[in-house]
mmCIF file of C-alpha atoms in Angstrom:
data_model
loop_
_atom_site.group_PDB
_atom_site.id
_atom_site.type_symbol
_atom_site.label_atom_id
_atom_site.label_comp_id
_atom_site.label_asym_id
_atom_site.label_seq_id
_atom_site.Cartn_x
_atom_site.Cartn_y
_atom_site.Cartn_z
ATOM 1 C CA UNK C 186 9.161 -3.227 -52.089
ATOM 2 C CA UNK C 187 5.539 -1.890 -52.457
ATOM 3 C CA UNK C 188 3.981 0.163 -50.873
ATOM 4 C CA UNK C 189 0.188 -1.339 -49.130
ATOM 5 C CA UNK C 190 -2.492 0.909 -47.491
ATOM 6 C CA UNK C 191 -2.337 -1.827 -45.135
ATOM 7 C CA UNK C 192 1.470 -1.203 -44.189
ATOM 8 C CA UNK C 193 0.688 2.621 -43.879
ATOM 9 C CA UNK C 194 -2.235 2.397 -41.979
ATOM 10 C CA UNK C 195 -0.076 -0.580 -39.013
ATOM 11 C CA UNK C 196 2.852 2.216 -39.218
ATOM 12 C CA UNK C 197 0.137 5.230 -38.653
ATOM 13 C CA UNK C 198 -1.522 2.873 -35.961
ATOM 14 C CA UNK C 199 1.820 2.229 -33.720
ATOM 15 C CA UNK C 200 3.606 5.281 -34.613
ATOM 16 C CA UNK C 201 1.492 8.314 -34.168
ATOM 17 C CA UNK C 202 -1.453 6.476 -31.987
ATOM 18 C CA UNK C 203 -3.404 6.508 -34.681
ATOM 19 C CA UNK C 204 -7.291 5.619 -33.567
ATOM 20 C CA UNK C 205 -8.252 5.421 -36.816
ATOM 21 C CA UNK C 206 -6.703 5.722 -40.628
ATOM 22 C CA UNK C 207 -8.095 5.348 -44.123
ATOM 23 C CA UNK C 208 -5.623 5.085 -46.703
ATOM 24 C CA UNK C 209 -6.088 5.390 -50.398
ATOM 25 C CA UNK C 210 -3.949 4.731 -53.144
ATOM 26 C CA UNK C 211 -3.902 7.362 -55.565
ATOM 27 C CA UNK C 212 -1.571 6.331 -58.449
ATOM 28 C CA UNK C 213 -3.984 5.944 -61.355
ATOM 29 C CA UNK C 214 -3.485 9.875 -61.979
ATOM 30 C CA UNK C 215 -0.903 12.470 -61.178
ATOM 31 C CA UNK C 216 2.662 12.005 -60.800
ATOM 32 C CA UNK C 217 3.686 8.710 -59.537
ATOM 33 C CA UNK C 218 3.478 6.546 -56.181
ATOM 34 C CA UNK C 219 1.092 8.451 -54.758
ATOM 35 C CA UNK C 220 -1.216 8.053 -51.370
ATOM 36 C CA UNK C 221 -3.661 9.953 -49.505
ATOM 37 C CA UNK C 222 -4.484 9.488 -45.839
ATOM 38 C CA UNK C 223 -6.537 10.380 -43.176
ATOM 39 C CA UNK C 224 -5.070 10.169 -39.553
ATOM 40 C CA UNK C 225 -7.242 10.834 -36.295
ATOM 41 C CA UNK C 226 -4.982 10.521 -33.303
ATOM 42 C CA UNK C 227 -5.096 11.999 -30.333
ATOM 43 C CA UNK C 228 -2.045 12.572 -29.945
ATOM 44 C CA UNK C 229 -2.566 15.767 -32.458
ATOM 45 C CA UNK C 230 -4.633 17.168 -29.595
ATOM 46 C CA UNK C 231 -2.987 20.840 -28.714
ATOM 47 C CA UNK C 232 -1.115 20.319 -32.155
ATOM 48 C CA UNK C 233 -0.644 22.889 -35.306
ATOM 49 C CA UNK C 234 -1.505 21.493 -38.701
ATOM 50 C CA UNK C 235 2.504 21.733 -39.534
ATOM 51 C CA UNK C 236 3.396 20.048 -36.360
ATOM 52 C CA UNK C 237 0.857 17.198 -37.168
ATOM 53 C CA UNK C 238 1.644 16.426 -40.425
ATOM 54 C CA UNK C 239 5.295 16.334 -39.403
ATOM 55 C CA UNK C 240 4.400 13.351 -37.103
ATOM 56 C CA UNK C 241 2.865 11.711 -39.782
ATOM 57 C CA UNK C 242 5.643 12.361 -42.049
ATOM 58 C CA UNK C 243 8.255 11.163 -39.229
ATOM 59 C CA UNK C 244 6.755 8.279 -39.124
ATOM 60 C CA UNK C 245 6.387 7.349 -42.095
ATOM 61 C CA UNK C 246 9.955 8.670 -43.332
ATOM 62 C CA UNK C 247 11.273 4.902 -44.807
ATOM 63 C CA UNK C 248 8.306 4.658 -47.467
ATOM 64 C CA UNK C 249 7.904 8.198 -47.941
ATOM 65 C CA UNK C 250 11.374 7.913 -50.080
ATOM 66 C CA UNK C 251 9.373 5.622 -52.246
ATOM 67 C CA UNK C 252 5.691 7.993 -52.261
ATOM 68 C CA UNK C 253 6.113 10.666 -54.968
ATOM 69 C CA UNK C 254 2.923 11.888 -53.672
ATOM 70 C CA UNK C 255 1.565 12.285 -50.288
ATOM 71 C CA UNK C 256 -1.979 13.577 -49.138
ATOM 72 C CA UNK C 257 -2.795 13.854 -45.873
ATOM 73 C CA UNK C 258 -5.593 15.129 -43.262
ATOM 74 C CA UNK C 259 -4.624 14.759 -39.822
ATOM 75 C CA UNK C 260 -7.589 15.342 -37.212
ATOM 76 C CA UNK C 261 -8.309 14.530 -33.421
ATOM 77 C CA UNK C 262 -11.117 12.502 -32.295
ATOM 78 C CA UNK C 263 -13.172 15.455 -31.545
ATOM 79 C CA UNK C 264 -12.694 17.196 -35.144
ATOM 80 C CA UNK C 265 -13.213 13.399 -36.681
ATOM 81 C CA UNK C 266 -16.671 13.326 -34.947
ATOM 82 C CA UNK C 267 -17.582 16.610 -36.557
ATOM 83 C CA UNK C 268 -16.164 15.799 -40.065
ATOM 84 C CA UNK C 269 -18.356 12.129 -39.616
ATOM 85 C CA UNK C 270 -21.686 14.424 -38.864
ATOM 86 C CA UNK C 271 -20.865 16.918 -41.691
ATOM 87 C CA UNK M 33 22.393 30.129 -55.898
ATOM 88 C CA UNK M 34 25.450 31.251 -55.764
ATOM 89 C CA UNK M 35 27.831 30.766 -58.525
ATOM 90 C CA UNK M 36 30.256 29.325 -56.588
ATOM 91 C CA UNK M 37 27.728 26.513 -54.751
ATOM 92 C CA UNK M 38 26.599 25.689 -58.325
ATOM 93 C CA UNK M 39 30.104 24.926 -60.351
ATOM 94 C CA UNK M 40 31.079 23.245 -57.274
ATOM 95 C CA UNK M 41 28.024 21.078 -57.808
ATOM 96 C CA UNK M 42 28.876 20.661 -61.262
ATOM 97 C CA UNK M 43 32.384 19.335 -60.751
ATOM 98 C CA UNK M 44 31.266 16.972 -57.978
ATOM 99 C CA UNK M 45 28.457 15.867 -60.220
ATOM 100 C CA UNK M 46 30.969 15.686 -63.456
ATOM 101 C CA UNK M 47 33.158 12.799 -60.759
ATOM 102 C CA UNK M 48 30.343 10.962 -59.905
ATOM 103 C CA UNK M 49 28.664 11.049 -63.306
ATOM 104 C CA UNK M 50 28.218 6.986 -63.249
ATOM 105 C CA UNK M 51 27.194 6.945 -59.505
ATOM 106 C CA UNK M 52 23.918 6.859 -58.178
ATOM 107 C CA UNK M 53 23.159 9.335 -55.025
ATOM 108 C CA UNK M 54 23.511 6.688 -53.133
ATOM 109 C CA UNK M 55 26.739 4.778 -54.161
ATOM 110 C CA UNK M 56 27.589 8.823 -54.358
ATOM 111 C CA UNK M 57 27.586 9.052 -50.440
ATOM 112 C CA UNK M 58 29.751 5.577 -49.773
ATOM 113 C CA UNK M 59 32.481 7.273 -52.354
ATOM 114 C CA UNK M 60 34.934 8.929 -49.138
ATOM 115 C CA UNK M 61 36.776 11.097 -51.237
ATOM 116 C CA UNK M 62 33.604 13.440 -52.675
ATOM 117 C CA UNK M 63 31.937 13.699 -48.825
ATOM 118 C CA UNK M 64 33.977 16.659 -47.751
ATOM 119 C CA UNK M 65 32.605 18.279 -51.135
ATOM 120 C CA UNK M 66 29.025 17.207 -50.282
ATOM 121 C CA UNK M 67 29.094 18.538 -46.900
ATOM 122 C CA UNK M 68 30.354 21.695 -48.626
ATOM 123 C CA UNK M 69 27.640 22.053 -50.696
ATOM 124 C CA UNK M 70 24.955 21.239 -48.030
ATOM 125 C CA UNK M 71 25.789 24.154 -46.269
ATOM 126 C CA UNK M 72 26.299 26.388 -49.059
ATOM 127 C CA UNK M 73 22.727 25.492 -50.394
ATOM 128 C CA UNK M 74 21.210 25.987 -47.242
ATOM 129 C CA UNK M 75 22.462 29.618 -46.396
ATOM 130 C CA UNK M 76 21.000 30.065 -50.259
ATOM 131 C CA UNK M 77 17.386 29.054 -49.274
ATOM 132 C CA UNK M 78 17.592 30.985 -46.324
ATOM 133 C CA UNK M 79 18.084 33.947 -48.026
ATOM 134 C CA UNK M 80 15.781 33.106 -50.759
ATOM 135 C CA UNK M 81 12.847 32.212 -48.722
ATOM 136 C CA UNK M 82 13.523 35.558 -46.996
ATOM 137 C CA UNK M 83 13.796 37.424 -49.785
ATOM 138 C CA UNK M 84 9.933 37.506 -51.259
ATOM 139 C CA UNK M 85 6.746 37.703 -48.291
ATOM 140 C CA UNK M 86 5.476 34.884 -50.198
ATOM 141 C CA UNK M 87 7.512 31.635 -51.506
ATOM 142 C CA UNK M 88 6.669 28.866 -53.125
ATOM 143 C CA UNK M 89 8.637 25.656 -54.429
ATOM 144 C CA UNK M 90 6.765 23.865 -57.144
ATOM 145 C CA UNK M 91 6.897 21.852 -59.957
ATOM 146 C CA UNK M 92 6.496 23.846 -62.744
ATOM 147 C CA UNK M 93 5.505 27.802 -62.803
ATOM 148 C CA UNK M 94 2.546 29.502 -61.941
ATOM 149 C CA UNK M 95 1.548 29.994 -65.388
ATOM 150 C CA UNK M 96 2.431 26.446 -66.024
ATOM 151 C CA UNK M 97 2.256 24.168 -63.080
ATOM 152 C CA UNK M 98 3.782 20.546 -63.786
ATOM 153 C CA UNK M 99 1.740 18.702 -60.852
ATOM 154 C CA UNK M 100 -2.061 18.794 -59.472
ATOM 155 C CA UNK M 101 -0.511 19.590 -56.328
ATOM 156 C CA UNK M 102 1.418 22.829 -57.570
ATOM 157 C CA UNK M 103 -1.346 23.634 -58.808
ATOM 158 C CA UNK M 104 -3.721 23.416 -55.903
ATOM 159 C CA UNK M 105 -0.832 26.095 -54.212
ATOM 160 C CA UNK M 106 -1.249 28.346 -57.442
ATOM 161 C CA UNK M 107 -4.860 28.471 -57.454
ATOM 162 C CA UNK M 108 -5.523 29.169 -54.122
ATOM 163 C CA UNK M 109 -3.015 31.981 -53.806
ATOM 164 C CA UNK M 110 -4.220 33.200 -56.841
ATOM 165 C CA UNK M 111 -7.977 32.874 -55.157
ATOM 166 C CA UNK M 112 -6.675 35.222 -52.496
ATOM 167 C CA UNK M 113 -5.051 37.542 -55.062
ATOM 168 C CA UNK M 114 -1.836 36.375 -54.370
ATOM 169 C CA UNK M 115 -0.023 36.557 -57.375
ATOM 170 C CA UNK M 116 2.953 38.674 -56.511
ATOM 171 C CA UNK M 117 5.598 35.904 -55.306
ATOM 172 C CA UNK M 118 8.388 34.392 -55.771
ATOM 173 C CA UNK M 119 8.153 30.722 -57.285
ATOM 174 C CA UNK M 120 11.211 28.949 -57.778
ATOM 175 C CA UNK M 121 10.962 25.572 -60.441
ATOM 176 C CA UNK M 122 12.652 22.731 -58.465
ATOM 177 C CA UNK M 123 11.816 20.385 -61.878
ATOM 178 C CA UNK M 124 14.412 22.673 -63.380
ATOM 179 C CA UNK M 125 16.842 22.376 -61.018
ATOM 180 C CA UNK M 126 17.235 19.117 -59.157
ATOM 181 C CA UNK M 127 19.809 20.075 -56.585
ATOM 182 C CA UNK M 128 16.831 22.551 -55.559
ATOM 183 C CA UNK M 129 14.545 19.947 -55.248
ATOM 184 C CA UNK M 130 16.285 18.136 -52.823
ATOM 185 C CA UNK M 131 17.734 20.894 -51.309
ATOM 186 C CA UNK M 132 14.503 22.208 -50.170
ATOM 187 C CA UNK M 133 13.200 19.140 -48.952
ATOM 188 C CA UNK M 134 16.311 18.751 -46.121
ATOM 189 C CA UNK M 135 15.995 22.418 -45.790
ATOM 190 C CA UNK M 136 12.584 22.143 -44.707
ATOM 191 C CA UNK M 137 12.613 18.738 -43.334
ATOM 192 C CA UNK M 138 9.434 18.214 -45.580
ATOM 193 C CA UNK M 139 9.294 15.334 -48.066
ATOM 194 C CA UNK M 140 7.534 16.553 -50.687
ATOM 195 C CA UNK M 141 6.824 19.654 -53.166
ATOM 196 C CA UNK M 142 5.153 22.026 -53.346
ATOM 197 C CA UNK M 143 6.434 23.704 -50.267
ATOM 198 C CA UNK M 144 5.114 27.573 -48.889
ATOM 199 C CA UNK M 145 6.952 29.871 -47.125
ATOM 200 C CA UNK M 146 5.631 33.517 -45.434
ATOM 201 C CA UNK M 147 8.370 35.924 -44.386
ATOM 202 C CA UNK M 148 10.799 33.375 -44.556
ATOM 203 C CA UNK M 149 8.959 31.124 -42.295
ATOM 204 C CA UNK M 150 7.673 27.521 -43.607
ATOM 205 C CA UNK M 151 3.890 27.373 -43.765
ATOM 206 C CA UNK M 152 3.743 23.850 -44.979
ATOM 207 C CA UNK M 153 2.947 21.940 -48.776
ATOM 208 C CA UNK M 154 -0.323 21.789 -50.442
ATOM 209 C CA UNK M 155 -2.604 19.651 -47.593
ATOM 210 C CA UNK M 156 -1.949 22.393 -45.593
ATOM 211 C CA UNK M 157 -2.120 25.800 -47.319
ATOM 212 C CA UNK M 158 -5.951 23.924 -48.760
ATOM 213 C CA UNK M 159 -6.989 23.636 -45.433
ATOM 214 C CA UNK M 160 -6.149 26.783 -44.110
ATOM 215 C CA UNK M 161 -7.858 28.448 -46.975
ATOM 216 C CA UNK M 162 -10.391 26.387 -46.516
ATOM 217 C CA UNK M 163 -10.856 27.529 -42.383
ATOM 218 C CA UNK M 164 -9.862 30.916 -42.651
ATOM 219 C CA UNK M 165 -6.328 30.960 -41.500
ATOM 220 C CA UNK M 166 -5.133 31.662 -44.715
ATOM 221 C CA UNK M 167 -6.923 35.167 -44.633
ATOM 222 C CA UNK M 168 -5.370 35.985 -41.399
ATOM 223 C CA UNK M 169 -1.883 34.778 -41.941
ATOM 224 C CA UNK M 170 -1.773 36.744 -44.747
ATOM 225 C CA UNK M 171 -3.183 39.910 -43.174
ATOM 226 C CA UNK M 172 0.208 39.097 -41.055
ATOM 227 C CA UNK M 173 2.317 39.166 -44.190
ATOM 228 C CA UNK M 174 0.458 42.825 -44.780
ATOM 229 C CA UNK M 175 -1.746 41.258 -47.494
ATOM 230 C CA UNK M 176 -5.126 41.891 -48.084
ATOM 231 C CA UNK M 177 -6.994 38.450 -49.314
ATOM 232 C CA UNK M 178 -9.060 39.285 -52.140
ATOM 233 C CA UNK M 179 -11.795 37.028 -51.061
ATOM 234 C CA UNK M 180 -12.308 39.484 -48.231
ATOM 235 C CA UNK M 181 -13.853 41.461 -50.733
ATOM 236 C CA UNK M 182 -16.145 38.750 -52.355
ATOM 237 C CA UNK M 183 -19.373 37.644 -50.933
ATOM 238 C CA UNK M 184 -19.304 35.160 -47.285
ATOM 239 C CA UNK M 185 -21.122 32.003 -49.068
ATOM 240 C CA UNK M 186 -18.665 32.460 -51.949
ATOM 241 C CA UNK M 187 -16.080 32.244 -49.209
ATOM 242 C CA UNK M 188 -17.076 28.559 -47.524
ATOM 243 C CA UNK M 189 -16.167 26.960 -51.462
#
């Protein structure tokens, strides 16, 4: 089954509280089945890089079998404001 | 690895030569090998993660990196004047590859590791270099970053 940005970014949404996600698929170049994603949540609030990216990758553990390659940028609200204004 | 976890492998994989991995873990008679190996190859990445300040596990080598994203790790250690560590190939070895990942409990490759510890793949090591964590962690590990020593705007690239 294939993989949609629109399957990724309902799993992101109910899984990690995602208040927003962009998803982009990124398989014309490099390696394979490959995605990129930004997450803000706040549940990363208080969080470490690792620990957030571990949600993401939790959640997403079914299709990641399937994603060769997986980008990902996981802010808060509060660091997604600043990256907007930037 | 240790000879022993590796011509273990071999025979298992010599059995199972027509089975996929995962008609491979429905076959009863080869799980007691399996689990076996698991734990062999994970007291083997303990002690090579340990071994070297700074690991990586990429596709491809340093001077020859097999994947944008192996890359990225290269070129940002080697931005930092990293190039003393260890880099193990998992495209070489594919019992590595997957061993690392359940090791780890991280999907995908590259993978970094200081003093032993798991830093994270190539999303995060970027964005530590890129807020100045990177610096610091590895003034930790008792290395100096060589961008210390280059100018401050040169450093916000």
């Amino acid at each position: 089954m294939a993989i949609t940005a629109d399957h990724v970014r309902n799993k992101l949404t109910t899984g990690v509280g995602a208040v927003h996600v962009e998803v982009e698929d990124t398989t014309a170049n490099r390696c394979a089945t490959s995605f990129k994603v930004l997450v803000v949540s706040p549940e990363f609030e208080g969080k470490t890089l690792l620990q957030r990216q571990r949600m993401v990758n939790s959640c997403l553990s079914e299709e990641l079998k399937d994603i060769h390659a997986f980008e990902q940028k996981t802010l808060t609200p509060e660091q997604w404001e600043k990256h907007k204004a930037q | 690895m240790s000879g022993l976890f590796r011509s273990v492998l071999r025979a298992v994989q010599v059995g199972a030569a027509t089975c996929r991995p995962k008609n491979f873990d429905a076959h009863v008679s080869v799980v007691p090998a399996r689990l076996f190996c698991a734990s062999a190859g994970e007291n083997d990445l303990g002690e090579m993660v340990k071994k070297d300040k700074v690991v990586v596990f990429m596709k491809g080598t340093p001077a020859q990196p097999m994947c944008g994203f192996s890359n990225a790790v290269v070129q940002i250690l080697r931005m930092h004047g990293v190039e003393n560590y260890a880099s193990y190939n998992v495209l070489e070895d594919q019992d590595l590859r997957q061993g690392v990942k359940t090791f780890s409990n991280w999907p995908t490759i590259p993978q970094v590791f200081f003093n032993g510890e798991f830093v994270g793949g190539c999303d995060i090591l970027l964005q530590m270099h890129q807020n100045g964590d990177l610096v610091e962690e590895l003034k930790k590990l008792g290395i100096r970053s060589a961008l210390l020593d280059v100018e401050k705007d040169e450093k916000s690239k």
